[in-house]
Coordinates of C-alpha atoms in Angstrom, one line a residue:
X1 CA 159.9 133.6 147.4
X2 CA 160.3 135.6 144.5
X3 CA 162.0 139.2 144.9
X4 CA 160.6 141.9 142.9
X5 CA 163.1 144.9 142.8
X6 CA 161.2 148.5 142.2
X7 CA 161.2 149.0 138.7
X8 CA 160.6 152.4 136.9
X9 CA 157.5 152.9 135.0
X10 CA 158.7 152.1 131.8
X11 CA 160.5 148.8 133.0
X12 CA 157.7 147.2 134.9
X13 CA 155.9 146.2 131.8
X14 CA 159.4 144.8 130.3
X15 CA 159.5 142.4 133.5
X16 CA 155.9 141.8 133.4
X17 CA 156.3 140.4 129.9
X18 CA 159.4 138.3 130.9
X19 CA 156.8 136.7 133.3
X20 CA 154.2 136.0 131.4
X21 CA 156.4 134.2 128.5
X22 CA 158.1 132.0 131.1
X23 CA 154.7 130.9 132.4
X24 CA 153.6 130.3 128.8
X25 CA 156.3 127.9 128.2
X26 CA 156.0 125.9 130.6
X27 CA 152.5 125.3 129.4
X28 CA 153.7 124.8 126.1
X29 CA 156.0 121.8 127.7
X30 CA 153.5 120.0 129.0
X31 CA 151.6 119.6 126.0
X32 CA 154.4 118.4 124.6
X33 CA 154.7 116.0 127.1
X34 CA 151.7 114.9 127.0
X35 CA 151.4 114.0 123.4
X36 CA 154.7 112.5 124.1
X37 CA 152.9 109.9 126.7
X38 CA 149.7 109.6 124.0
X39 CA 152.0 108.7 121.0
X40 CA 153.8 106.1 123.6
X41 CA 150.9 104.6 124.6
X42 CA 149.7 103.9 121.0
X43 CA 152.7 102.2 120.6
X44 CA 152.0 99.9 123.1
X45 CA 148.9 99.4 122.7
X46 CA 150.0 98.3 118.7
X47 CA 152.6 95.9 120.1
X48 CA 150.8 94.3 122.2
X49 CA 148.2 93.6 119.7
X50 CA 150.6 92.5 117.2
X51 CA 151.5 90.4 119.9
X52 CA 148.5 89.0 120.3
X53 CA 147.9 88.8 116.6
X54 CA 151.6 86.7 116.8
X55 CA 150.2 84.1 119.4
X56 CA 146.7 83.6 117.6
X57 CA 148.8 82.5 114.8
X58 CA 151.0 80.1 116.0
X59 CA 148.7 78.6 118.4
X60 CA 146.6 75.3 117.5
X61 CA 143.0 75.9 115.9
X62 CA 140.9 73.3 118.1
X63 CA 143.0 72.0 121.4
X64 CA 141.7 68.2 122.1
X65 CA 142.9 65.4 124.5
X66 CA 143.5 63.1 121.6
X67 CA 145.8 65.1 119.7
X68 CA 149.1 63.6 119.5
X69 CA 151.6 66.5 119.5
X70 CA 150.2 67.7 123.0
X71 CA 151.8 64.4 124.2
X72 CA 155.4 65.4 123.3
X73 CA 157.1 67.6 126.0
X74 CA 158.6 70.0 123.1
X75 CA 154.7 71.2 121.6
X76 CA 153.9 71.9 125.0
X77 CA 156.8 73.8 125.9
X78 CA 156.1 75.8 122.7
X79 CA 152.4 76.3 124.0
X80 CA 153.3 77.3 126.7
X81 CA 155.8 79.9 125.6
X82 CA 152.2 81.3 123.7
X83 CA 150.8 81.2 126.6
X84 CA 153.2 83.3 128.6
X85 CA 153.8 85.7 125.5
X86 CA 149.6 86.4 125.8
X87 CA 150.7 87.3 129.2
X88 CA 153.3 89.3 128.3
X89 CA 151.0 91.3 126.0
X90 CA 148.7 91.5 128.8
X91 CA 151.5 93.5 130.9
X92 CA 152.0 95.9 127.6
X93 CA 148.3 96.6 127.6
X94 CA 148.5 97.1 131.3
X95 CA 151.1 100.1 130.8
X96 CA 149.2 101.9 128.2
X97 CA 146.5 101.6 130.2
X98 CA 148.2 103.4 133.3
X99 CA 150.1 105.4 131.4
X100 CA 147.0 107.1 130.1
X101 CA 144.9 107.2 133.4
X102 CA 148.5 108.6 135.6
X103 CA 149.7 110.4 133.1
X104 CA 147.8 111.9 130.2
X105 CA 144.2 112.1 131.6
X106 CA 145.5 113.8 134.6
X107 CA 148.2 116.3 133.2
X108 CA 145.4 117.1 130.8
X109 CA 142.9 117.7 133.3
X110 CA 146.1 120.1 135.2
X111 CA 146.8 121.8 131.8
X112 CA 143.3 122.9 131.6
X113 CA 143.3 124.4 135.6
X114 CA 146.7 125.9 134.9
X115 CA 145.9 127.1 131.9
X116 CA 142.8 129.4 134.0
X117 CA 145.0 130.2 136.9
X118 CA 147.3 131.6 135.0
X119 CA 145.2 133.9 132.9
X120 CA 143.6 134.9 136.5
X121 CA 146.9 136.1 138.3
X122 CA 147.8 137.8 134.7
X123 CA 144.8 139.5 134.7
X124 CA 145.0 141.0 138.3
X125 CA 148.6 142.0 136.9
X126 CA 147.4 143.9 134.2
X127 CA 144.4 145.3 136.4
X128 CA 146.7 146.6 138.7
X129 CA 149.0 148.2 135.8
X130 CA 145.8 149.8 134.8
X131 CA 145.2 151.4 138.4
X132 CA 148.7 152.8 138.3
X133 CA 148.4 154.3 135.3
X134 CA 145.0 155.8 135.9
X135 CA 146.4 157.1 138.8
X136 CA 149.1 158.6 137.8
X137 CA 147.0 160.4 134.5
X138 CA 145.2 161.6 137.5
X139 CA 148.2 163.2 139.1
X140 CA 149.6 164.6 135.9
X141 CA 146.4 166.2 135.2
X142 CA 146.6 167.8 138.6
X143 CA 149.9 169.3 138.4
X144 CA 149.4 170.4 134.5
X145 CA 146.3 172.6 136.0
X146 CA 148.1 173.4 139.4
X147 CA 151.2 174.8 136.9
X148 CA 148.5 176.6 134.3
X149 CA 146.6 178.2 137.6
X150 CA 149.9 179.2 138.9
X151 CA 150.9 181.1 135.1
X152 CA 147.2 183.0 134.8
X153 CA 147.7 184.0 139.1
X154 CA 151.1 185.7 137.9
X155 CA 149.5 187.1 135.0
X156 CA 146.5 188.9 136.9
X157 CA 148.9 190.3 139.5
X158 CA 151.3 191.9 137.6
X159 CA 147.7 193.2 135.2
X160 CA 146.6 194.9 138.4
X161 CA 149.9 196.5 139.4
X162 CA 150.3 197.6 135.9
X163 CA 146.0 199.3 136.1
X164 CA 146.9 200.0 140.1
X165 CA 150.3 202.4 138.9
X166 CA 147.8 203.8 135.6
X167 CA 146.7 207.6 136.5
X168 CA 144.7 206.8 133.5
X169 CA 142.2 204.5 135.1
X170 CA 139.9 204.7 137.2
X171 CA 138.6 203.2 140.7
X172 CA 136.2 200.7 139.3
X173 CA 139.3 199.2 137.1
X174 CA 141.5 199.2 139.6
X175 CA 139.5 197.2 141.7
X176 CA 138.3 195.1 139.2
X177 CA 141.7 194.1 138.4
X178 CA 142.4 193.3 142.2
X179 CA 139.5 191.1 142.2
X180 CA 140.6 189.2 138.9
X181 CA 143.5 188.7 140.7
X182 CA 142.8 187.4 144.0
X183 CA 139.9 184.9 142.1
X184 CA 143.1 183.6 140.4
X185 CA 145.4 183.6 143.8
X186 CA 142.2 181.4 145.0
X187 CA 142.3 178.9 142.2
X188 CA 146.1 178.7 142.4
X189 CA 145.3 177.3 146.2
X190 CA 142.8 175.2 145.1
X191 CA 144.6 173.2 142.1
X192 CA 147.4 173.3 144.6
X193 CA 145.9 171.4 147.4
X194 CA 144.2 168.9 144.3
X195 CA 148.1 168.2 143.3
X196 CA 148.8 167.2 146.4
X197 CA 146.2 165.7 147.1
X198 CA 146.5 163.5 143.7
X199 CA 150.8 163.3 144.4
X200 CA 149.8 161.8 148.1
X201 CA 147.4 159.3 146.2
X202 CA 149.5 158.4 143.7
X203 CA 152.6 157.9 146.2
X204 CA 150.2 155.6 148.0
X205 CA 149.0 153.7 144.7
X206 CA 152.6 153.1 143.9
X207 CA 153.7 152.4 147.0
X208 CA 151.1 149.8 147.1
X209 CA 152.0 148.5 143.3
X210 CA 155.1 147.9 143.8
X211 CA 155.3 146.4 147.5
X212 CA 151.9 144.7 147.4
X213 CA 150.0 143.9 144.7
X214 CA 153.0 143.1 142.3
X215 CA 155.1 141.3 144.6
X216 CA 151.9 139.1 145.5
X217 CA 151.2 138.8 141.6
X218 CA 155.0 138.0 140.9
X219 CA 154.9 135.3 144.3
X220 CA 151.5 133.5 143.2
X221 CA 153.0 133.4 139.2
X222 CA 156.2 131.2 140.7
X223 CA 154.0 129.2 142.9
X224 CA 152.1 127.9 139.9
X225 CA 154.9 127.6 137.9
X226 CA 156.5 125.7 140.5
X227 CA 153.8 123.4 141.1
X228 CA 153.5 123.1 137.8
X229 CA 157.1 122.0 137.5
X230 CA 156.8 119.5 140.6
X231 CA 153.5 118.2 138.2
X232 CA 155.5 117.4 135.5
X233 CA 158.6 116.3 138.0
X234 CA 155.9 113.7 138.8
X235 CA 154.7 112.7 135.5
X236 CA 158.4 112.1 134.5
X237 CA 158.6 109.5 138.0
X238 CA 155.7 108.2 136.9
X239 CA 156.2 107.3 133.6
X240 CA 159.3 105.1 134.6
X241 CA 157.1 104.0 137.6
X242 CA 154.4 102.5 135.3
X243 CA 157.2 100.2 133.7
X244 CA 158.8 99.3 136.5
X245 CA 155.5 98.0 138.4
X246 CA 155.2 95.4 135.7
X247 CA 158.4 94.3 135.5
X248 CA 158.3 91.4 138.0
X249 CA 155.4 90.2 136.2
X250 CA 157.1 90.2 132.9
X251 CA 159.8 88.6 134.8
X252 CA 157.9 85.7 135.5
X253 CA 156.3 85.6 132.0
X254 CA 160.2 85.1 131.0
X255 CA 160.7 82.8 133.7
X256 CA 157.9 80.9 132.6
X257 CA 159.1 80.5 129.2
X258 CA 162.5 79.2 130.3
X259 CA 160.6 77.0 132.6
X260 CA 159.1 75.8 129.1
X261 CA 162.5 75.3 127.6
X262 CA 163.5 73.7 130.6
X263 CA 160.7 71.2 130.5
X264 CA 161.7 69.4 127.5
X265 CA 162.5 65.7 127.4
X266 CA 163.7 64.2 124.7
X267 CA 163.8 60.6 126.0
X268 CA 160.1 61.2 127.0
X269 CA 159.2 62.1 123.7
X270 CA 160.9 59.4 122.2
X271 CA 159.3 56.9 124.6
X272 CA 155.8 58.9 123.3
X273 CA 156.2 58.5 120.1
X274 CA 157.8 54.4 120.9
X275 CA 153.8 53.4 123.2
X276 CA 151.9 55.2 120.3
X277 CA 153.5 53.4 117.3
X278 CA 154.7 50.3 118.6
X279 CA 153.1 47.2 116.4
X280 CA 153.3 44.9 119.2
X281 CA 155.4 41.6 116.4
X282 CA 157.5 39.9 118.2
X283 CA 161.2 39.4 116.5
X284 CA 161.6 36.7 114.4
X285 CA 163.7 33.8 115.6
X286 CA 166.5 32.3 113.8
X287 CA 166.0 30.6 110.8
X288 CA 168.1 27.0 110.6
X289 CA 169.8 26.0 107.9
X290 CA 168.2 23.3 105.5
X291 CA 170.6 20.7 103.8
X292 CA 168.9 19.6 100.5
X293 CA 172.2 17.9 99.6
X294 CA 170.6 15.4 101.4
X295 CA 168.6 14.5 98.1
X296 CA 171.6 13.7 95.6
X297 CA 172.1 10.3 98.3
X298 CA 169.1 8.7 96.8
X299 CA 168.6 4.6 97.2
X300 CA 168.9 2.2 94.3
X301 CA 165.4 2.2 94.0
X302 CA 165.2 6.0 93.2
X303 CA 167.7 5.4 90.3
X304 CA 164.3 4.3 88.3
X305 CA 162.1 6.2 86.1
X306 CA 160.1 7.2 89.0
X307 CA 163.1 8.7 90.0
X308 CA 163.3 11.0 87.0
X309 CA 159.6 11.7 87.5
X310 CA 160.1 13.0 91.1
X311 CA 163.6 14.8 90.0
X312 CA 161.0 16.2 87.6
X313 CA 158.6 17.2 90.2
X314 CA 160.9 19.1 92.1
X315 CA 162.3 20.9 88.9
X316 CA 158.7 22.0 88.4
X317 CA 157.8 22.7 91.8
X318 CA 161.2 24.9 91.4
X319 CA 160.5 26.9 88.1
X320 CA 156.8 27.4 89.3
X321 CA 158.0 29.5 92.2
X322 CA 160.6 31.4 90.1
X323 CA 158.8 32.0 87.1
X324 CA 155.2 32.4 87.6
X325 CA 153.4 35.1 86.1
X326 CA 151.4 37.6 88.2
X327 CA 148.6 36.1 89.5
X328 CA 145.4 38.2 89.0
X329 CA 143.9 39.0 92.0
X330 CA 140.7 40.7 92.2
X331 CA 139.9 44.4 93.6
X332 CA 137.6 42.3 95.7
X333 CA 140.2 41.0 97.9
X334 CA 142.2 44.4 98.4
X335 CA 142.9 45.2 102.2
X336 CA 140.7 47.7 103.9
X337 CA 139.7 49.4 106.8
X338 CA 137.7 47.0 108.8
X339 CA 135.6 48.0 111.6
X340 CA 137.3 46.3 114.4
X341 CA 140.7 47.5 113.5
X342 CA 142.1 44.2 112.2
X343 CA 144.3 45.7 109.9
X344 CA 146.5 47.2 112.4
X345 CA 149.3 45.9 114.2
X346 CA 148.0 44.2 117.4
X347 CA 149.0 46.8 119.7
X348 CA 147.8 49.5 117.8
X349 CA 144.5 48.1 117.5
X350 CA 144.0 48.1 121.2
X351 CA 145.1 51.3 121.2
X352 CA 142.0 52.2 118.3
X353 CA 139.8 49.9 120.0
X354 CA 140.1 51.3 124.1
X355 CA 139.7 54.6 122.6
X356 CA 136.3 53.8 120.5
X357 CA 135.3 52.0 124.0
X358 CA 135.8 55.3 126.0
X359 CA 134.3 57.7 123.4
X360 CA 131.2 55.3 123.3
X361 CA 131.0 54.9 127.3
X362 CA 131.2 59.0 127.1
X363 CA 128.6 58.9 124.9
X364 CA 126.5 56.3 127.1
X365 CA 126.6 58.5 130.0
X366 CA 125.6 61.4 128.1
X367 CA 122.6 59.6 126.9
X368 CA 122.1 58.0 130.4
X369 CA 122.0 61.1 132.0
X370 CA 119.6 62.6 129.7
X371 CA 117.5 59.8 130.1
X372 CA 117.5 60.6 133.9
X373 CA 116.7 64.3 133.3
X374 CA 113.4 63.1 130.7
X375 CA 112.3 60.9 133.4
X376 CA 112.3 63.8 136.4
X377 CA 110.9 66.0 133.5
X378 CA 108.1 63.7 133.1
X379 CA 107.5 63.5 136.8
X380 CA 107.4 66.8 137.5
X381 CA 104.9 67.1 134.6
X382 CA 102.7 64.4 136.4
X383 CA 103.0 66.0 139.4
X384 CA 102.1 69.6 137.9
X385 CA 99.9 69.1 134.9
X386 CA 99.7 72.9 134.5
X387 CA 103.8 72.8 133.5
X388 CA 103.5 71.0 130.8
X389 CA 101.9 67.5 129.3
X390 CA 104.0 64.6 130.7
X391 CA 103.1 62.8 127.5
X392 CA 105.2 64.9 125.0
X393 CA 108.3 63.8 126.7
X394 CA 107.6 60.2 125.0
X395 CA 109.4 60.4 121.8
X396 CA 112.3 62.1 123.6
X397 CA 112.1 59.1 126.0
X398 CA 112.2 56.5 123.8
X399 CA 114.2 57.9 121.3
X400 CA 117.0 58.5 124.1
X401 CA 116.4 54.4 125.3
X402 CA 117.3 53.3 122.0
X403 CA 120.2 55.2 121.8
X404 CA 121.5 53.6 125.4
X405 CA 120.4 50.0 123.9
X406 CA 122.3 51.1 120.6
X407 CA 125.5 52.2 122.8
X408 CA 125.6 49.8 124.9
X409 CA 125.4 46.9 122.4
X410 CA 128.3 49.2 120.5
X411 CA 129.9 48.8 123.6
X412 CA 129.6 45.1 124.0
X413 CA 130.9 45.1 120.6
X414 CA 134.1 46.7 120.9
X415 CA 134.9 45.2 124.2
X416 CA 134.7 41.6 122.5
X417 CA 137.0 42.8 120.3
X418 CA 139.5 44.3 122.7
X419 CA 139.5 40.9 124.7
X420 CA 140.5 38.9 121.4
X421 CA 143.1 41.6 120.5
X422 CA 144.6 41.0 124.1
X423 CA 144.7 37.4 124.3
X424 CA 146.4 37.4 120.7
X425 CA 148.8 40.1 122.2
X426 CA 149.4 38.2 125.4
X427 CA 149.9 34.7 123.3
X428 CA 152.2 36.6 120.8
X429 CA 155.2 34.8 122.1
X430 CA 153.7 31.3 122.0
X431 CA 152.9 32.3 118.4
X432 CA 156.8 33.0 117.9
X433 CA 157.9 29.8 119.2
X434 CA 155.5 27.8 117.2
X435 CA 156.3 29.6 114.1
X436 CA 160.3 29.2 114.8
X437 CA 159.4 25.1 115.6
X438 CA 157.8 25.2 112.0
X439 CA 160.9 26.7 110.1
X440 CA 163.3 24.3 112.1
X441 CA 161.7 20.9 110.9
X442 CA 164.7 18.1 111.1
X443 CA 166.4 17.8 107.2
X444 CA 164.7 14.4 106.7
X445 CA 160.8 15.6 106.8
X446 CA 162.3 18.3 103.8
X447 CA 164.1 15.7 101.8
X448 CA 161.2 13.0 101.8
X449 CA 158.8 15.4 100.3
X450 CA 156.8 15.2 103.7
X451 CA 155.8 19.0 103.9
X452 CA 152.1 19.6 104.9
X453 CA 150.8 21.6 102.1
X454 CA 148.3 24.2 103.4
X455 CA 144.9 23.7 100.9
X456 CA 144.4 26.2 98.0
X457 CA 141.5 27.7 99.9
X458 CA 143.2 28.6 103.2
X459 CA 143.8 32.4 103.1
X460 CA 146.8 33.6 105.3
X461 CA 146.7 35.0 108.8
X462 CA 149.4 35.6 111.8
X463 CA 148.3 36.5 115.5
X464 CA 148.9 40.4 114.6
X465 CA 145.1 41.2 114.5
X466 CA 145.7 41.9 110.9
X467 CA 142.8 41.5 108.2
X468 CA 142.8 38.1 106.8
X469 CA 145.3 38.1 103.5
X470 CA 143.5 37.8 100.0
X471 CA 144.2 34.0 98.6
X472 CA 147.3 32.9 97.2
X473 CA 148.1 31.4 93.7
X474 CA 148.7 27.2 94.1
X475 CA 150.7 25.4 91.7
X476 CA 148.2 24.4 89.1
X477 CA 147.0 27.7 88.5
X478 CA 149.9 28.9 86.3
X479 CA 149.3 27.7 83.3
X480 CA 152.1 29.1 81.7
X481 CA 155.9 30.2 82.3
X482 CA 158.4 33.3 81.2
X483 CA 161.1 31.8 79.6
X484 CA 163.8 34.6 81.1
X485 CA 164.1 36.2 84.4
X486 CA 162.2 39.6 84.7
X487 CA 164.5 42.5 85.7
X488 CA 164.1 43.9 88.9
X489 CA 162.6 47.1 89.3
X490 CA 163.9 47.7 92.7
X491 CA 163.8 46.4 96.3
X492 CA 161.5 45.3 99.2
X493 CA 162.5 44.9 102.9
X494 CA 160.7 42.7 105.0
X495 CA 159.0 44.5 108.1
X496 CA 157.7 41.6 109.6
X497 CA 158.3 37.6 109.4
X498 CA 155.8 35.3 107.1
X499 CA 155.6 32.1 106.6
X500 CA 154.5 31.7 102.9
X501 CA 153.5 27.8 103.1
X502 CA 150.9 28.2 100.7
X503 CA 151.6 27.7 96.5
X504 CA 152.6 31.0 95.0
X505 CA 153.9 32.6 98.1
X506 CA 157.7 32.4 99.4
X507 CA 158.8 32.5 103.0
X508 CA 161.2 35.4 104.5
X509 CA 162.5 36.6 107.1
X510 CA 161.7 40.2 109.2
X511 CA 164.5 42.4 107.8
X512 CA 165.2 40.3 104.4
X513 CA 165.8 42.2 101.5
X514 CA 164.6 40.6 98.1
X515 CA 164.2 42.0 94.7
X516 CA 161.4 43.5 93.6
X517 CA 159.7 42.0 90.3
X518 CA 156.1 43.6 90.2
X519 CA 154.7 46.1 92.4
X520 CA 150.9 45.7 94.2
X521 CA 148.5 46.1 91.4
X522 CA 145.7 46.9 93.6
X523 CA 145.7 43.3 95.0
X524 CA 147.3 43.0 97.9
X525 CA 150.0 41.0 97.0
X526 CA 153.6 41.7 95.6
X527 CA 156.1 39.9 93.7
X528 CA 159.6 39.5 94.8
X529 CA 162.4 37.6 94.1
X530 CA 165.8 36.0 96.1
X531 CA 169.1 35.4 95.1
X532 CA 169.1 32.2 94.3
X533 CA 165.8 32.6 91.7
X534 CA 163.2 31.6 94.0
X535 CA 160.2 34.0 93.2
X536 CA 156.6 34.0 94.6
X537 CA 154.3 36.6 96.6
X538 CA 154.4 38.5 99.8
X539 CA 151.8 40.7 101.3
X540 CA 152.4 44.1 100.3
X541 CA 151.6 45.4 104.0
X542 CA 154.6 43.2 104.9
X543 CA 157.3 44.7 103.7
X544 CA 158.9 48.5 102.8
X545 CA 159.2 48.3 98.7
X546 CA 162.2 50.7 97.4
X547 CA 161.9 51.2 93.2
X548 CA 165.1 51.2 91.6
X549 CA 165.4 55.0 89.6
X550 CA 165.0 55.1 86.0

């Protein structure tokens, strides 16, 4: 405890003072510190909501099944990290939070109590200063009156000697003076025992002062400013306290987000992005080589003018394909978006159409099961005509069975579809073997003129689920030729193999690059030319057209 030397008078208050202003400061410091913990925890409380403002950005509008980036292992590692950053947020908003309940609300609520102790214990200081003092006023009064008495007692004496030794005066003055005297001998006495009286009092209020009351004072001032101290000792713990507690869950926020990282694939998402963009073509076979050298060996007979005319033929047939003008289609035949999905590849129109079939069979059993809820509706109505009338459930019943007969039917629909769109996909490879036994026909059928020449009407179409191709030009539709060879005005690359057996259309091969004469006009169709000047048309879904730059 505290030891409290005795002080003189005029040093106590000096001491008392020191006291008071060490008390004071301590209060002062923690209202510092706790604005120091308030403007901490607005900080936190501002990062984590920029934070959260951060993820809200970054994260996707509307989260559905059928969105395509939550397939790919990278977007989900990158949700993920969002998610675990919320988290982390979370943890910042957990140590404001504590940091204001431990810490602020309760060293404000201690401030407050210390704040009234102290002014108690400094009040019973001063209280005690003011006994003393009274005290001692007392005592100086007593021995100022003790000391006067004394000085007026000398005087009367030495005034009745002086009238006693007088021959002058008479009895009744002598003895008058003896009687002034011995009333002031009396009061000496008595202001004499009330100084000692007060010196004994004061002793004893001093005594008590300075062993008692001020040492308990003193003791009870350290005590609260040692508690106080061990308070704010606390706070201090406290405050690293509240951060430590959410570290391990931060930890694991972090963990999580290299867990993220961690959970990348690439190969995965490559194979992703292969299953939802394959086409489902088969490659093209090899093409074999045609000799039309064959022709110059002609017979005897073939020397004739009938010769000439079918020499003729072929140099028609020849500049027909190479310089026909650009046949004009119609805006009627232009490709579009058909219902079942036919102008997809084939395997991305099963894709299309097994996910219409599941989004109507959704649909079907929501519609079912309302159907089911109407009808225990209306029973319940039957059963309890005061509920309601079952008879204004009708329209709602009715309306709902049509719906099912509409779904289902939808249903049945789609499903046809999806069968056809398999069994082409299954018999793709039959497909590819016909098509490579067409191209391969023995030199002789090519030389004789025996090619079967597809009819003007027949539209094109492969086993791809594709829409059916607008109508080609035939031969005797060009009425008239360019005398020179249009420049190119760039490139096309084939993407997938096609025939072109009927008139106005050339063959080529999946990957074959030809030149570019005229680009799709809205048609359908576009006009490309090979190397050796054979020209015609090729669907413009078929290949990838690269225009040359000006």
């Amino acid at each position: 405890m505290l030891k409290i030397p005795l002080y003189k008078l005029d040093e106590r208050q000096d001491q008392y003072d020191i006291i008071e202003r060490q008390t004071q400061w301590g209060i002062d410091l923690i209202e510092k510190y706790v604005k120091f913990v308030k403007d901490r925890t607005e900080i936190e409380q501002a990062y984590a909501k920029q934070l959260r403002t951060l993820v809200k950005k970054y994260s996707p509008k509307r989260v559905s099944k059928e969105d395509q980036e939550l397939k790919f292992s990278q977007y989900l590692a990158f949700i993920n990290i969002l998610n675990e950053l919320n988290d982390y947020a979370g943890q910042r908003e957990v140590i404001a939070e504590n940091l204001m309940q431990n810490i602020f609300a309760q060293l404000l609520k201690y401030l407050h109590e210390n704040k009234q102790e102290r002014k108690m214990h400094l009040l019973e200081g001063r209280k005690a200063q003011h006994d003393l003092e009274v005290s001692f006023k007392q005592l100086d009064n007593a021995k100022r009156r003790f000391e006067r008495d004394c000085r007026e007692a000398e005087k009367a004496m030495q005034n009745a000697e002086r009238v006693d030794n007088d021959i002058n005066t008479t009895k009744a003055d002598v003895e008058k003076a003896k009687q002034q005297a011995n009333l002031r001998n009396h009061m000496v006495e008595e202001s004499k025992n009330e100084y000692a009286s007060q010196l004994q009092k004061f002793n004893k209020d001093q005594n008590e002062f300075y062993f008692a009351e001020m040492p308990h004072i003193f003791n009870t001032l350290q005590e609260m400013d040692e508690k106080r101290t061990r308070k704010l000792c606390e706070a201090y713990k406290t405050f690293a306290d509240t951060e430590r507690q959410v570290m391990p869950i931060i930890g694991k926020c972090l963990d999580g987000m290299t867990k993220a990282a961690e959970s990348v694939n690439e190969n995965g998402d490559s194979q992703v992005l292969i299953e939802a963009y394959k086409s489902g073509f088969e490659r093209p076979g090899e093409i074999e080589f045609e000799d039309y050298s064959q022709m110059i060996n002609r017979t005897s007979s073939e020397n004739s003018l009938g010769s000439l005319k079918s020499e003729s033929k072929v140099d028609q047939r020849t500049i027909s394909k190479s310089k026909t003008k650009r046949w004009p289609f119609g805006k009627k035949n232009k490709l579009i978006v058909s219902e079942d999905f036919s102008h997809l590849p084939p395997e991305q129109r099963r894709k299309k159409l097994q996910q219409k079939i599941d989004d109507l069979n959704k649909e079907l059993q929501k519609q079912v099961d309302q159907s089911e809820a109407l009808d225990k509706m209306k029973d319940v109505y039957q059963r309890n005509p005061q509920m309601g009338d079952p008879n204004s459930l009708e329209p709602r019943i009715t309306e709902t069975n049509q719906q099912i007969d509409r779904l289902r039917q939808e249903v049945q629909k789609y499903e046809t579809w999806l069968t056809d769109a398999e069994g082409k996909l299954v018999s793709r490879n039959d497909s590819c073997v016909q098509y490579i036994t067409h191209s391969n026909r023995s030199p002789s059928m090519n030389n004789n003129g025996s090619h079967d020449k597809e009819s003007p009407d027949t539209t094109y179409s492969d086993d791809s689920g594709q829409e059916p191709l607008p109508q080609p030009p035939s031969l005797s539709e060009f009425d008239d030729f360019e005398d020179d060879l249009v420049h190119p005005i760039g490139s096309s690359t084939a993407l997938y193999p096609f025939d072109g057996n009927s008139e106005g259309t050339i063959a080529m091969a999946e990957g074959e690059v030809l030149h570019l004469i005229e680009d799709d006009k809205g048609d359908g169709w576009t006009r490309v030319r090979r190397s050796d000047g054979e020209e015609g048309y090729v669907p413009t879904s078929y290949v990838k057209i690269t225009l040359s730059k000006q």
